[in-house]
Tab-separated table of C-alpha atoms and ligand atoms in Angstrom:
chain	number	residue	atom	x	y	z
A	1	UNK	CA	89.403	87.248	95.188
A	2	UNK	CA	89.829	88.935	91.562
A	3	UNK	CA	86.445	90.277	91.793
A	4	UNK	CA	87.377	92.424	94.824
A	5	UNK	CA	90.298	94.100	92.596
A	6	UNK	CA	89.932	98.258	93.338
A	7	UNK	CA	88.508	97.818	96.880
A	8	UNK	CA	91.906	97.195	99.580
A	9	UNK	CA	90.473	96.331	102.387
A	10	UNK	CA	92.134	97.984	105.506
A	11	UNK	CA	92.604	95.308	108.587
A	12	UNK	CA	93.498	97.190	111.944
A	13	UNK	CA	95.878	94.436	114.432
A	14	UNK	CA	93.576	92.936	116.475
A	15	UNK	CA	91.774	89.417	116.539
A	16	UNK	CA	89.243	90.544	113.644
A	17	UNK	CA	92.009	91.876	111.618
A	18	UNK	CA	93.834	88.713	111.960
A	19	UNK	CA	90.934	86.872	110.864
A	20	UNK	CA	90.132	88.474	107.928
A	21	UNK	CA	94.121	88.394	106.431
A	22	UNK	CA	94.188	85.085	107.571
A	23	UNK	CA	90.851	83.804	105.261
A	24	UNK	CA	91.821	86.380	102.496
A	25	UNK	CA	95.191	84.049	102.898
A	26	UNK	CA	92.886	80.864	102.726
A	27	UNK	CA	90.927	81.941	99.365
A	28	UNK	CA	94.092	82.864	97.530
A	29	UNK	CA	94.038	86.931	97.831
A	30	UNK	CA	96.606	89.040	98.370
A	31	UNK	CA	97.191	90.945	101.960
A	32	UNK	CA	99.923	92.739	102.515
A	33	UNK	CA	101.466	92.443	106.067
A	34	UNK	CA	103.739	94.367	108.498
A	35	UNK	CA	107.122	93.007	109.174
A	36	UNK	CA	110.030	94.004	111.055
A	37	UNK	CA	112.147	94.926	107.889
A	38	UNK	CA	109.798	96.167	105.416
A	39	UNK	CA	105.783	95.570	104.745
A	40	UNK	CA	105.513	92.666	102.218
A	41	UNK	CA	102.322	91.770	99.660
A	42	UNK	CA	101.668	88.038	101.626
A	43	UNK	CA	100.178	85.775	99.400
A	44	UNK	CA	99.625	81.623	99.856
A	45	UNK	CA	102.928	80.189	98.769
A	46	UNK	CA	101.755	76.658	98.024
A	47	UNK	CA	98.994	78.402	95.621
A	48	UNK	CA	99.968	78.986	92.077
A	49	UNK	CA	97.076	81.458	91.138
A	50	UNK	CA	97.773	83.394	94.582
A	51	UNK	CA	101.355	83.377	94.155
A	52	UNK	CA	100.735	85.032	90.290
A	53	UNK	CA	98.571	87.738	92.004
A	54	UNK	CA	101.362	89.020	93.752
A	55	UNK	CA	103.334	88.987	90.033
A	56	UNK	CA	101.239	91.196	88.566
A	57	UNK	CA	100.068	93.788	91.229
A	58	UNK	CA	103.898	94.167	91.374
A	59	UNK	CA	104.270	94.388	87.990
A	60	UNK	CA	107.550	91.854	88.939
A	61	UNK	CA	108.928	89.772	85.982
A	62	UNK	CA	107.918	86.271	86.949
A	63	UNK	CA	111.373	84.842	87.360
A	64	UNK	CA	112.248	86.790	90.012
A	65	UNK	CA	111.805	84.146	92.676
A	66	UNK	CA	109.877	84.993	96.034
A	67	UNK	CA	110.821	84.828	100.206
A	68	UNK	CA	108.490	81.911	101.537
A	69	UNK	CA	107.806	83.184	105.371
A	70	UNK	CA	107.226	80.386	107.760
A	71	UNK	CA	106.243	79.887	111.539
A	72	UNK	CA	108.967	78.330	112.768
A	73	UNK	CA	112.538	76.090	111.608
A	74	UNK	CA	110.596	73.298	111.675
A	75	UNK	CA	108.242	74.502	109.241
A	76	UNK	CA	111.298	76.203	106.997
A	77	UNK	CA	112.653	72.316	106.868
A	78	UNK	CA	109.610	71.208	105.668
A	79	UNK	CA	110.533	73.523	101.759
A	80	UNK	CA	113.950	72.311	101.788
A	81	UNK	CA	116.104	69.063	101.254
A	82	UNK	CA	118.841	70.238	102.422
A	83	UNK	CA	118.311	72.294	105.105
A	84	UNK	CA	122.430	71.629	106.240
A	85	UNK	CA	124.047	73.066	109.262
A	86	UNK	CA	125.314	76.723	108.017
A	87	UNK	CA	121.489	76.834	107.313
A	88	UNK	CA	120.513	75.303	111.049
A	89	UNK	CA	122.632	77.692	112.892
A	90	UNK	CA	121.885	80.814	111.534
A	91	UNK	CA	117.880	80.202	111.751
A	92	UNK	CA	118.478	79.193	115.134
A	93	UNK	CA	120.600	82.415	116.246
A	94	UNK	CA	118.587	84.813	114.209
A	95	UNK	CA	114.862	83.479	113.692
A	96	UNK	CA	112.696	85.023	114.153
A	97	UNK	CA	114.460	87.899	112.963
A	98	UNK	CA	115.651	90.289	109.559
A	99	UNK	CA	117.457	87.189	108.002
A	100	UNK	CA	116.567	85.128	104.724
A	101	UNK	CA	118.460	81.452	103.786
A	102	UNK	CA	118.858	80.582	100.739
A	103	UNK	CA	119.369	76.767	100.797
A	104	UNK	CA	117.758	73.904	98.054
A	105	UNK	CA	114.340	73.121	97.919
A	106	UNK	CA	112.277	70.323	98.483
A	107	UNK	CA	109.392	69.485	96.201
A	108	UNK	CA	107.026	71.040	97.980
A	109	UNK	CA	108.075	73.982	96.808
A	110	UNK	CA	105.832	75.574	93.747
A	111	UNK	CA	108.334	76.917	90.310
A	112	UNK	CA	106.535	79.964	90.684
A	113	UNK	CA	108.060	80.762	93.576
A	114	UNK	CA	111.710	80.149	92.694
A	115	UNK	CA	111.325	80.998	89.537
A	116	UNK	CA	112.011	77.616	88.256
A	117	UNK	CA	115.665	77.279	90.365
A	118	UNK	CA	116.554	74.409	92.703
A	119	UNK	CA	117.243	76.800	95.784
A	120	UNK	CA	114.308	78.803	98.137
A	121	UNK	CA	114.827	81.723	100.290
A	122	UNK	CA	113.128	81.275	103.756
A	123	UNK	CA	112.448	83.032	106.164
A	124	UNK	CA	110.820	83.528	109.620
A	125	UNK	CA	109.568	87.163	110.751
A	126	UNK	CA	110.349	88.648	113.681
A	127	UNK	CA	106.776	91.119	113.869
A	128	UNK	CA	104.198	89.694	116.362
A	129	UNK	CA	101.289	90.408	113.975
A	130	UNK	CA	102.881	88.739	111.306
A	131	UNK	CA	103.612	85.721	113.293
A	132	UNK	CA	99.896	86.296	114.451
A	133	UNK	CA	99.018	85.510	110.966
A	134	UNK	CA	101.738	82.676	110.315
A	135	UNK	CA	100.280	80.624	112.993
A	136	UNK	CA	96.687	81.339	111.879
A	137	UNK	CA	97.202	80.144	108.596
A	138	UNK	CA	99.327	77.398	109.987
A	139	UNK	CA	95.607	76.249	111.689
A	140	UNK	CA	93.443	76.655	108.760
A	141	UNK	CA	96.246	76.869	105.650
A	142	UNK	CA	99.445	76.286	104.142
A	143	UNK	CA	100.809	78.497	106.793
A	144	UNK	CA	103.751	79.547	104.162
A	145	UNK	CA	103.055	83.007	102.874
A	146	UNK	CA	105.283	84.419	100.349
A	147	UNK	CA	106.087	87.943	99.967
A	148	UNK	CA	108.076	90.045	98.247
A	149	UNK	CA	108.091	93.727	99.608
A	150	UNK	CA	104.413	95.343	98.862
A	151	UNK	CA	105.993	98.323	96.040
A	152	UNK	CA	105.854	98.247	92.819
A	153	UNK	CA	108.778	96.887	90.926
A	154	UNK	CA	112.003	98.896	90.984
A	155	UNK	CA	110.273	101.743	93.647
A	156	UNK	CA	110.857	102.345	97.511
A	157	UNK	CA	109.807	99.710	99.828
A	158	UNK	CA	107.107	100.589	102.276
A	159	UNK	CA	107.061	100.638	105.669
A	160	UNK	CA	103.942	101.481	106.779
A	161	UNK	CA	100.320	100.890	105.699
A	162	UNK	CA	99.845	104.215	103.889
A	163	UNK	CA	103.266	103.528	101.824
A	164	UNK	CA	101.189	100.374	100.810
A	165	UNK	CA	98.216	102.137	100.067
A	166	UNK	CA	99.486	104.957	98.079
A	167	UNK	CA	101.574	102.429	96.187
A	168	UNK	CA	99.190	99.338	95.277
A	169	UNK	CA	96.174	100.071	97.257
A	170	UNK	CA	94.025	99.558	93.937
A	171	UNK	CA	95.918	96.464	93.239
A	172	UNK	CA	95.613	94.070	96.172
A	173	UNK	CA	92.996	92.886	98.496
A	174	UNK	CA	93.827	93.839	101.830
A	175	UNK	CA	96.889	95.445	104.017
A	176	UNK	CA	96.912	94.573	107.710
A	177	UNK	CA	98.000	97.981	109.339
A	178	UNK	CA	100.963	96.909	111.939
A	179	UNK	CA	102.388	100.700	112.449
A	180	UNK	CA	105.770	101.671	111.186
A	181	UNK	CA	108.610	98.782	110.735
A	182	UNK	CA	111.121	98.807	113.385
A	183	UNK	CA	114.416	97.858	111.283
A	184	UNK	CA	112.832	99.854	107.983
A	185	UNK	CA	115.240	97.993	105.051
A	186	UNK	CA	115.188	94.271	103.991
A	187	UNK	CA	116.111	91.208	105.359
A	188	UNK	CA	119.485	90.107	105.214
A	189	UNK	CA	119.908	86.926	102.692
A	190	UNK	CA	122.919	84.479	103.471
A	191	UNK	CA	123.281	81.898	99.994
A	192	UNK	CA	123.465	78.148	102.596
A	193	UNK	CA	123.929	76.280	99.178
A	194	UNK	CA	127.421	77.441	98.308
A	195	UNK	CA	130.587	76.896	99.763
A	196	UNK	CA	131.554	79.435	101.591
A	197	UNK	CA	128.077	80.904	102.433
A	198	UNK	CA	127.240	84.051	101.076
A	199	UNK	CA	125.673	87.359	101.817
A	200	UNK	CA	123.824	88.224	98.629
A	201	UNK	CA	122.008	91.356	100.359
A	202	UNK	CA	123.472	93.211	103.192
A	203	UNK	CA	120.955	93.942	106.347
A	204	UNK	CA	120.568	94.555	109.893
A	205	UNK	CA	122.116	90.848	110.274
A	206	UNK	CA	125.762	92.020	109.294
A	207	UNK	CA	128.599	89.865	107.744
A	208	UNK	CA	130.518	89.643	111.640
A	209	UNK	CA	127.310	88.776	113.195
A	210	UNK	CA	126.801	85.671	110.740
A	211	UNK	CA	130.225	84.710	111.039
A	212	UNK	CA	130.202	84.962	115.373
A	213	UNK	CA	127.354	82.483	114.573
A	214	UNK	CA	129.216	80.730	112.471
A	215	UNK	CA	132.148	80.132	114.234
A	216	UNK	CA	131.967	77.215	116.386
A	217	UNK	CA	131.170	75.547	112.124
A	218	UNK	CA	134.551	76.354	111.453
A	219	UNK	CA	132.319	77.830	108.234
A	220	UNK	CA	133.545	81.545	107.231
A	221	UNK	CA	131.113	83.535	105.367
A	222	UNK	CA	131.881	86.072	102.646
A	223	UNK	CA	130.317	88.630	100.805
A	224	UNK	CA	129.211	88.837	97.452
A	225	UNK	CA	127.680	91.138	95.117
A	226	UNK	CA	127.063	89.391	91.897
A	227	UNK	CA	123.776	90.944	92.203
A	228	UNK	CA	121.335	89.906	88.801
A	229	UNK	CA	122.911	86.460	88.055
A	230	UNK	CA	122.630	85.163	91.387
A	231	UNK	CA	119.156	86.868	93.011
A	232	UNK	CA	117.493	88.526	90.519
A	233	UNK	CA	115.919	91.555	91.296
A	234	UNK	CA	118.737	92.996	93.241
A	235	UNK	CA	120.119	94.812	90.200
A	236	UNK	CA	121.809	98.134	90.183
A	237	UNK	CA	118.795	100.479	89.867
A	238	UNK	CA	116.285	99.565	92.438
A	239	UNK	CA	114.750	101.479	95.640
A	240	UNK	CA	114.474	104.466	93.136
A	241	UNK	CA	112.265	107.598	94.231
A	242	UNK	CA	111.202	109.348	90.742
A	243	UNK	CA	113.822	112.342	91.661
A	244	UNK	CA	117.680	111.680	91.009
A	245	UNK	CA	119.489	110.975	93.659
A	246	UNK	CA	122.667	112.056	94.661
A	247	UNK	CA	125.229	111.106	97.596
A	248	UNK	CA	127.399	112.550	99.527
A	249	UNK	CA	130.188	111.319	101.917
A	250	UNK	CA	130.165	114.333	104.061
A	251	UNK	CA	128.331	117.431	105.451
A	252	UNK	CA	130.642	120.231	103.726
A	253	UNK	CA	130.553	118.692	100.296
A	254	UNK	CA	126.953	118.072	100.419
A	255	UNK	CA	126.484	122.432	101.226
A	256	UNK	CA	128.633	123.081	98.844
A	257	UNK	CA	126.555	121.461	96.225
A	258	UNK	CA	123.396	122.921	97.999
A	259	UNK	CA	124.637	126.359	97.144
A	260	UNK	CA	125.670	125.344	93.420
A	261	UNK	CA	121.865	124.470	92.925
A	262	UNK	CA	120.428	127.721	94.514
A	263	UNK	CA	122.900	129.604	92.225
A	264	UNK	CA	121.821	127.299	89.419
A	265	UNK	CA	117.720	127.326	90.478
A	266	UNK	CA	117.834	123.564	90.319
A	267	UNK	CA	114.752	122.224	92.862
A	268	UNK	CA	116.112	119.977	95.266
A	269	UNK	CA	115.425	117.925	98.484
A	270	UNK	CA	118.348	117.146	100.770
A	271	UNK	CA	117.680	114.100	103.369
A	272	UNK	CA	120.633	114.198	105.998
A	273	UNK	CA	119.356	110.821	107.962
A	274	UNK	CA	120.475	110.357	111.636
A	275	UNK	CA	123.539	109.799	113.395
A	276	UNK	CA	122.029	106.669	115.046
A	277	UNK	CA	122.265	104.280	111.959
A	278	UNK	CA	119.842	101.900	113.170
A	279	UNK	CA	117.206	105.011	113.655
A	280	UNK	CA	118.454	106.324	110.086
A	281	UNK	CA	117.381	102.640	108.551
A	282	UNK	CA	114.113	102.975	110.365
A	283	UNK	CA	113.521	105.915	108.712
A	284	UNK	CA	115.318	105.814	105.018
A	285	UNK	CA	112.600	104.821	102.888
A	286	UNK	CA	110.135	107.248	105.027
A	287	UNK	CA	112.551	109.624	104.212
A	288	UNK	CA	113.028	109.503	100.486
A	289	UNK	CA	109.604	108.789	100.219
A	290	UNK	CA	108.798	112.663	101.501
A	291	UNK	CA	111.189	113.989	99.520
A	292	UNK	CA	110.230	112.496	96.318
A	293	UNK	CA	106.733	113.777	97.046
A	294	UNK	CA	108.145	117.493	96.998
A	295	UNK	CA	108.708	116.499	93.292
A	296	UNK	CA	112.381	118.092	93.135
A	297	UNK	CA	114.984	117.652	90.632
A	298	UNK	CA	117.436	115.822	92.910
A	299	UNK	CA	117.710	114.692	96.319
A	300	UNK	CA	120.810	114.798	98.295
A	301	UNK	CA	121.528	112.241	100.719
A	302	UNK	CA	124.308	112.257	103.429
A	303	UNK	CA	125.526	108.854	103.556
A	304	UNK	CA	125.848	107.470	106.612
A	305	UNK	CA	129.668	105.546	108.148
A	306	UNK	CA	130.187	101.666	106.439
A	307	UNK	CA	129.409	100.555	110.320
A	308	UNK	CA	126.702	98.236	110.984
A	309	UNK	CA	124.231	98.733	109.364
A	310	UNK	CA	125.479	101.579	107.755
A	311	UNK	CA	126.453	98.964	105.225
A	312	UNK	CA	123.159	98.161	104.258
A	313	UNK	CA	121.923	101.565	104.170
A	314	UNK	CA	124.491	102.455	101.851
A	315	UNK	CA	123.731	99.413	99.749
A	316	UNK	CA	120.181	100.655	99.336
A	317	UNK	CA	121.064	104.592	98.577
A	318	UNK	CA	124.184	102.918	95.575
A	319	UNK	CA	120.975	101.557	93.947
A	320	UNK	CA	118.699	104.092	94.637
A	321	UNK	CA	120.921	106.327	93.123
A	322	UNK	CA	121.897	104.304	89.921
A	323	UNK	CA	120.505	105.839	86.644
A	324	UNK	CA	117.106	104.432	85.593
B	401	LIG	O1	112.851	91.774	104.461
B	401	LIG	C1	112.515	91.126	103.450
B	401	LIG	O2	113.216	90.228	102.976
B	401	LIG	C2	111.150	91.479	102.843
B	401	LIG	C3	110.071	91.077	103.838
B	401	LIG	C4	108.682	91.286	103.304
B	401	LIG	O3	110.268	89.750	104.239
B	401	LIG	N1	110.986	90.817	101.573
B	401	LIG	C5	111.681	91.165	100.464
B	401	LIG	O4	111.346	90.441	99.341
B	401	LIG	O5	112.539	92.023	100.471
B	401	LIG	P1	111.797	90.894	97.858
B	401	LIG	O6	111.119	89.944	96.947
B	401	LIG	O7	111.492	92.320	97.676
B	401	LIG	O8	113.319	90.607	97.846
B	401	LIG	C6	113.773	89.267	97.935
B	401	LIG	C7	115.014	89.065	97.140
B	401	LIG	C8	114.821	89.298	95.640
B	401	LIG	O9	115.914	90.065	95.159
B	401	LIG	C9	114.858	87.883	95.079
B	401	LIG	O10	115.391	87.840	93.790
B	401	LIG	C10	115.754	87.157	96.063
B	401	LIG	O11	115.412	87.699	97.314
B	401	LIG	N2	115.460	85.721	96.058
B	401	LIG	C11	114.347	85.100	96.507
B	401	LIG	N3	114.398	83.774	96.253
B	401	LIG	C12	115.591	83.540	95.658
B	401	LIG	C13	116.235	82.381	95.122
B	401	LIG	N4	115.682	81.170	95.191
B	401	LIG	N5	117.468	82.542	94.563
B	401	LIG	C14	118.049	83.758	94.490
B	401	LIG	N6	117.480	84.888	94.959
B	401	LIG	C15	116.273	84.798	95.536
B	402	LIG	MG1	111.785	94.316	97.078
């Protein structure tokens, strides 16, 4: 579908949307799709030429290894050798849903998805269109789509169609407008191949909610932040608007560098979020995308409470914030 680079198609969600994403899926194009965490540029995982497209209309470096999104467990079992019980429990508490395993791969798994490693990161979406799609291309396809979020390396991730558009419209062949993404930040990912299990990115899916899974497994999760080494692509800077960003802990130290800018005629852009953490995720990446657009100096976020999901939102803010 290289001939159709410069012209994004724009699918709305109904049966001829589906269609078309679906045999854009089939030729080996690019479509990006709606999930519940954050719009992602789908591509077929089993194709090497489709799976490069993604590559460079990211600009990504190539070993950073790619999410394969699947139908169902039974299809996730089908990429992996080892597919062992920390791995069977959480899919089948939390799929579909905001979660991503990392367990070993089988060999039907492509290097230019994982980058050349012996582990895959799976996952099965929780959006109806997406799944609409999945089982589409399950008919008529692979029915394994990978997809990275649909921004360019290093920026915000999207979550809508027009985030897509303004990002990478030029650079892909279609995006399959699902309205706005109910959780807003990425999928959890939980490392199944080490011992104990691992959260290598924080999400909706918290560390207590794997482990309440987990607990009949006698299996204890922990948390780690290793970041590069382990899952490339999670390094410091990342999630970065243009503007710096800087953070703040509470309401009164955030005003009193407010008035330190006026006095000093620095531009800036001040994003307080929401109380409601799960309505403040929703809306984070909405949120510093509007502000960057203002073009100010800085932007000054009120963090939200370590609670929840507060953890990941934080997470995403360190690293927006990290010099680049
Ligand atoms: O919510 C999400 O996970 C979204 C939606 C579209 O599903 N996808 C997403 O993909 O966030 P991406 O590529 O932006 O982030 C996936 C992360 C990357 O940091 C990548 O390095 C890591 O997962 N990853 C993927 N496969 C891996 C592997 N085999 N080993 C270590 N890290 C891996
Ligand atoms: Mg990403």
């Amino acid at each position: 579908m290289s001939d159709k680079a410069g012209v994004c198609l724009e699918l709305r969600d109904d049966v001829a949307g589906i269609d078309q994403a679906t045999e854009i899926l089939c030729a080996g194009g690019t479509v990006a799709l709606p999930s519940e965490t954050v719009y992602g540029l789908g591509a077929d995982a089993t194709n090497a030429l489709a799976v490069q497209k993604i590559f460079s209309a990211k600009n990504r470096p190539t070993g950073h290894p790619l999410i394969i999104h699947v139908e169902n467990i039974d299809s996730a079992r089908f990429f992996s050798n080892d597919f062992n019980v920390v791995a069977e429990t959480l899919a089948s508490t939390f799929w579909p849903g905001p979660l991503t395993l990392l367990v070993k791969r089988s060999s039907k798994v492509i290097d230019e998805i994982t980058g050349g490693r012996e582990t895959v990161a799976l996952r099965v979406p929780a959006n109806e269109t997406f799944q609409k799609v999945l089982h589409a291309f399950s008919q008529v396809g692979s029915g394994a789509i990978a997809a990275p979020s649909a921004n360019k390396y290093g920026s915000v991730s999207p979550t809508t169609a027009q985030h897509v558009l303004s990002d990478m419209g030029n650079l892909i062949d279609a995006v399959l407008d699902g309205g706005n993404c109910v959780v807003g930040i990425e999928s959890t990912i939980v490392d199944c191949t080490v011992d104990p299990p691992a959260i290598l990115r924080q999400g909706a899916i918290t560390l207590e909610l794997v482990n309440s899974a987990l607990r009949h497994t006698g299996v204890v999760a922990t948390e780690e932040f290793t970041g590069e080494s382990r899952a490339p692509g999670m390094k410091l800077s990342h999630y970065a608007p243009v503007a710096t960003v800087k953070l703040f802990e509470n309401k009164d130290a955030l005003a009193s560098y407010e008035e330190q800018c006026v006095l000093n005629e620095l531009s800036f852009a001040t994003i307080l979020g929401h109380e409601d953490r799960e309505l403040y995720a929703r809306n984070l990446y909405s949120l510093l995308r509007e502000a960057d657009a203002l073009q100010p100096k800085e932007i000054l976020v009120l963090l939200p409470e370590p609670i929840d999901i507060g953890v990941a939102i934080r997470d995403r803010l360190f690293k927006a914030a990290a010099p680049h």
